[in-house]
XYZ file of C-alpha atoms in Angstrom:
297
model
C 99.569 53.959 97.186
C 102.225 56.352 97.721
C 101.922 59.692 95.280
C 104.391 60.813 93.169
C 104.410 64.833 94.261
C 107.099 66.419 96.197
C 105.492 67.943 99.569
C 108.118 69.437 101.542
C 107.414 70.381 104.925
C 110.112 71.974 106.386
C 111.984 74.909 105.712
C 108.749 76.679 103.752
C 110.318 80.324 105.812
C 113.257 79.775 103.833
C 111.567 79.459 100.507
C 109.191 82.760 101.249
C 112.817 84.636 102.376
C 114.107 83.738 99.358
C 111.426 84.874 96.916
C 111.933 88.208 98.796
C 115.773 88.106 98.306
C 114.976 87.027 94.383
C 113.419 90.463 94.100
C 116.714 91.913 95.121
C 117.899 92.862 91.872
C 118.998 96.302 90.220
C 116.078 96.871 87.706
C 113.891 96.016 90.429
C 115.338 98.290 93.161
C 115.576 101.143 90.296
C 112.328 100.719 89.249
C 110.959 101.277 92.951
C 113.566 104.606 93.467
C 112.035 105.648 90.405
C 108.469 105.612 91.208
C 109.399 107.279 94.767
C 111.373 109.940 93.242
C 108.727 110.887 90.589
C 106.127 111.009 93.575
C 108.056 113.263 95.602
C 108.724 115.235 92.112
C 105.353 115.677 91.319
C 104.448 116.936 95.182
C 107.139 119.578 95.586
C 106.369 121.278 91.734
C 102.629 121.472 93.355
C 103.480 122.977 96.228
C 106.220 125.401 94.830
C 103.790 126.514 92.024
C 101.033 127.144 94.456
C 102.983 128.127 97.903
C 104.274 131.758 96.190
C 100.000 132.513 94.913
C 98.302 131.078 98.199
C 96.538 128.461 96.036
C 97.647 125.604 97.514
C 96.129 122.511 96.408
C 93.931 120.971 99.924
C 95.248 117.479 98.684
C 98.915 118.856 98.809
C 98.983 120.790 101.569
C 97.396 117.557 103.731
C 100.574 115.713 102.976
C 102.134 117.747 105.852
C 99.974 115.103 108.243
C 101.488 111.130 108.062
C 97.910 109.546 107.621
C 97.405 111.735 104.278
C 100.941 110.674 103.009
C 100.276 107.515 103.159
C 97.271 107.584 101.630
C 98.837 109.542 99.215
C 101.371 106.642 98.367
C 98.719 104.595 98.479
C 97.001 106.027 95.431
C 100.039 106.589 93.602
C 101.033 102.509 94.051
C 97.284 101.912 93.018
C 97.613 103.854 89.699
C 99.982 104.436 86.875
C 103.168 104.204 88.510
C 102.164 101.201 90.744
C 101.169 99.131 87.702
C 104.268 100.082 85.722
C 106.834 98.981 88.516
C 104.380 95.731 89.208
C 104.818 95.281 85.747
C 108.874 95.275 86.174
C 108.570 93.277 89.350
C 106.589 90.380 87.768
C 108.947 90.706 84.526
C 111.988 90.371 86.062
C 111.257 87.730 88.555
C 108.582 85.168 86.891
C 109.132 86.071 83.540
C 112.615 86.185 83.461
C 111.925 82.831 85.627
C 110.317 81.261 82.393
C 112.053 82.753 79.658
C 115.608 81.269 81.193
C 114.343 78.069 81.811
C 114.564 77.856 85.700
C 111.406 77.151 85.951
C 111.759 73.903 85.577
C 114.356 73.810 87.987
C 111.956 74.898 90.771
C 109.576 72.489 89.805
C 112.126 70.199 90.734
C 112.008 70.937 94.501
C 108.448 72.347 94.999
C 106.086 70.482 92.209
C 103.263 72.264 94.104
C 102.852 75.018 91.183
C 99.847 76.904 93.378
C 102.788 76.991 96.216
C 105.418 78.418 94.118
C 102.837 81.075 92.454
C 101.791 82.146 95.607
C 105.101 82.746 97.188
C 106.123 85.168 93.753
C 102.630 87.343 94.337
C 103.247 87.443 98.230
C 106.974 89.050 97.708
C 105.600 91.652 95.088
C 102.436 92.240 97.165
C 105.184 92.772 100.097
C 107.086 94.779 98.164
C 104.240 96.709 97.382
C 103.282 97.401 100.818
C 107.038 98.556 102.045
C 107.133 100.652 99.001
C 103.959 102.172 99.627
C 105.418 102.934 103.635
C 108.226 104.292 102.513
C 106.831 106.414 100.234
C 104.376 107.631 102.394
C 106.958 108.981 105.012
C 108.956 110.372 102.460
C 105.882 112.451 101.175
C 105.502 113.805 105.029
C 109.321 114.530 105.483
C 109.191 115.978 102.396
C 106.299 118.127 102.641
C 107.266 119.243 106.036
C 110.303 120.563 104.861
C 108.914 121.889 101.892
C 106.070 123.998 104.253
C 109.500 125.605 106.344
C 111.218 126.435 103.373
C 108.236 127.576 100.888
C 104.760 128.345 103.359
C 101.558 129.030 101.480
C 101.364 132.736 101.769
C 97.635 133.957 102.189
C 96.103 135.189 98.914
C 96.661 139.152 97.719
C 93.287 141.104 98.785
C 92.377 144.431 96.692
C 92.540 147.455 98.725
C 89.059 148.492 99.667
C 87.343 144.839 99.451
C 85.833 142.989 102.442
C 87.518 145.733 104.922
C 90.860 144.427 103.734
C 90.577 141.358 105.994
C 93.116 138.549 105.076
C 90.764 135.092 103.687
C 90.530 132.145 106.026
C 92.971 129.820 105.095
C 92.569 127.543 102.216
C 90.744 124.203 103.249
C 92.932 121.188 104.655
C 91.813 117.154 103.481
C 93.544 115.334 105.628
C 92.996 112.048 106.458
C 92.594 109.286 109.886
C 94.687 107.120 110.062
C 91.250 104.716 109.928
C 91.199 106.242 106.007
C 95.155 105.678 105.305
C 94.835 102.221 106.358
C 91.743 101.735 104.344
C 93.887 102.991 101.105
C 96.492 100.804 101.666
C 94.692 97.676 101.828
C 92.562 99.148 98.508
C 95.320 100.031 96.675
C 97.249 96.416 97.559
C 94.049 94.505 96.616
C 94.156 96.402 93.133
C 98.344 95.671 93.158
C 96.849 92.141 93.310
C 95.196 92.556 90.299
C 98.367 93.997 88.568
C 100.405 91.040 89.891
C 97.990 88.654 88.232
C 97.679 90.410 84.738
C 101.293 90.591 85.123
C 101.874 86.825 86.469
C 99.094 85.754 83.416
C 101.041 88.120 80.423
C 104.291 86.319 82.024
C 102.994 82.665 82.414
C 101.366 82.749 78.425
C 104.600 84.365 76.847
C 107.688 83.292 78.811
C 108.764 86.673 78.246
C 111.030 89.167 79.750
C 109.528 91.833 77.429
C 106.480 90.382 76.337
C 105.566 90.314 80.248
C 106.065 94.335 80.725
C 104.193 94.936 77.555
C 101.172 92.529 77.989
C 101.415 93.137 81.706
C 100.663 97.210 81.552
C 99.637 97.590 78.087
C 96.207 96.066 78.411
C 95.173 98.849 81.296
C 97.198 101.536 79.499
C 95.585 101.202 76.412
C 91.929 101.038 77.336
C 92.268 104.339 79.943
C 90.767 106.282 77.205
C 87.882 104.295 77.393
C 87.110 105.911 80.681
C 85.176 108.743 79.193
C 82.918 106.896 77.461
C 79.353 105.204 78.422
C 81.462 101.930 78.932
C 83.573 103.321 82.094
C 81.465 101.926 85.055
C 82.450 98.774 83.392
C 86.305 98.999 83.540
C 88.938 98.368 86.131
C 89.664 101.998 86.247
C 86.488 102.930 87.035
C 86.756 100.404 89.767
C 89.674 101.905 90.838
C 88.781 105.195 91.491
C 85.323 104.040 93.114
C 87.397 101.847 95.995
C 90.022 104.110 96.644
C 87.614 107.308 96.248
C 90.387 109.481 94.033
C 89.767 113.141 94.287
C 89.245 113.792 90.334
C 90.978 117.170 90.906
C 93.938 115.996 91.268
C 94.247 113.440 88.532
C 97.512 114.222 86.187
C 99.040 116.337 88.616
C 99.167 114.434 91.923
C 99.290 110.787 90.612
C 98.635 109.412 87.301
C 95.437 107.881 86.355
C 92.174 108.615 84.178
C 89.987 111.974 85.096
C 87.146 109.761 85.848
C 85.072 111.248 88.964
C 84.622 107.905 91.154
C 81.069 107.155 91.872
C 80.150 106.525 95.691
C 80.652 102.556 95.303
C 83.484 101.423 97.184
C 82.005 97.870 97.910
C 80.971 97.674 94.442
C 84.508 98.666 92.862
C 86.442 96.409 95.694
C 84.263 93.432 94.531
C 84.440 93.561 90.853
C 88.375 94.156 91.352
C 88.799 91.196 93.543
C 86.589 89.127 91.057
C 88.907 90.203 88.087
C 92.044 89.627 89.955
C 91.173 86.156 91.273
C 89.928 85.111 88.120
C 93.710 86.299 86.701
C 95.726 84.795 89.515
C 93.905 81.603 88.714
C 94.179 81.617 85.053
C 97.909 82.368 85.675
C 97.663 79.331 88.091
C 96.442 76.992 85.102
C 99.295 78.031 82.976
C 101.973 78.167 84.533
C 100.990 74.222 85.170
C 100.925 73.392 81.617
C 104.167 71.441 80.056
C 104.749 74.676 77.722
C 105.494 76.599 80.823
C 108.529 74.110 81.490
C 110.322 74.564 78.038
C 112.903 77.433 77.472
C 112.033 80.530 74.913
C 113.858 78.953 71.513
């Protein structure tokens, strides 16, 4: 007996080109200057406030080496601004998707849901990764320059003290290249998890809005919660254990809770993927359902 579903077999390039061109839209584009922008922003006031006392942060002055820059982007697309543009992403492609009504539409042509799911994570997870490239060579141009223009002079030594010998230089954490591609793939296994909070928020509501609220709120509003017994329990936490985020910089580098990471990368990476698969499959299950077909009244 012949089935009723729809399983195209050709042309399936096409389809994952065109989720990539669907992404290809101003608030998306904006959102993803933005985040660049604020990261380059928030390296250069470091380094000018510290370059004129010789007090460089070490996690600044690394940027100057490519491998530290990028996993420098990579924490930033793994934190607060990485959730907030996945957050537009998902909103403005799914949700938007489901709140029009077009979802129906592409039902139409590709009744595997699983299929069409997967191709919207894949172009924000490759988004993600070019972002996260991009940024990371922007951070080492930038930098660069910014060590020509503005270089850390050596700290001021009172006359008389240690023979008036001029301090080693301040301490340098760079990073392989081993270690930057070990942040990327962290921090795009934890934009997975964003996706599918997002994809989920997006999927239940059929919202535009409802989608960039539910998508980022839910992470935004327990970050608090971080300081508290319950932390080793939390995504966060999680966070900050797989990527290893230097504490010291928190609020002033990138964006995130002041949690110091405990020495668990396996253990954060696991719980993360857990959460996130158990999200991308809930989103799965309803974006199946009939309610997912029918316009926003």
């Amino acid at each position: 007996m012949t089935g009723t579903r729809r399983r195209p077999t050709r042309g399936e390039g096409t389809a994952w080109a065109g989720e990539l061109r669907a992404l290809w839209t101003a608030p998306v584009w904006g959102a993803t200057a933005a985040v660049m922008v604020l990261a380059l922003a928030l390296v250069t006031r470091l380094w000018m406030a510290g370059a004129s006392y010789g007090v460089l942060d070490p996690s600044v002055s690394a940027l100057t080496s490519l491998p530290a820059a990028l996993r420098a982007a990579a924490w930033q697309f793994a934190t607060l601004l990485g959730l907030l543009l996945t957050a537009v992403v998902v909103a403005t492609g799914l949700g938007q998707t489901l709140e029009g009504g077009t979802w129906s539409a592409l039902r139409l042509f590709e009744n595997r849901v699983g299929v069409l799911w997967a191709r919207k994570a894949g172009a924000a997870l490759a988004l993600s990764l070019a972002s996260q490239v991009v940024t990371g060579v922007l951070l080492w141009l930038g930098t660069s320059a910014l060590a020509r223009l503005w270089p850390v002079r050596p700290r001021a030594v009172p006359p008389g003290f240690a023979g008036g010998h001029t301090p080693p230089p301040l301490p340098v954490e760079s990073a392989t290249w081993g270690q930057a591609a070990g942040a990327i793939a962290g921090a795009l296994l934890v934009q997975f998890l964003f996706i599918s909070l997002a994809g989920l928020a997006a999927a239940l509501l059929r919202s535009v809005i409802g989608t960039l609220a539910l998508g980022a709120g839910p992470l935004l509003v327990t970050a608090p919660l971080v300081m508290l017994p319950a932390a080793p329990f939390l995504p966060h936490r999680w966070i900050a254990d797989l990527l290893n985020l230097p504490s010291e910089a928190q609020y002033q580098l990138y964006l995130w809770n002041q949690a110091p990471p405990d020495p668990t990368p396996l253990t954060g990476g696991l719980a993360l993927a857990g959460v996130a698969s158990l999200a991308a499959v809930a989103a799965w299950a309803a974006l199946r359902s009939e309610r997912a077909l029918r316009p926003v009244d």
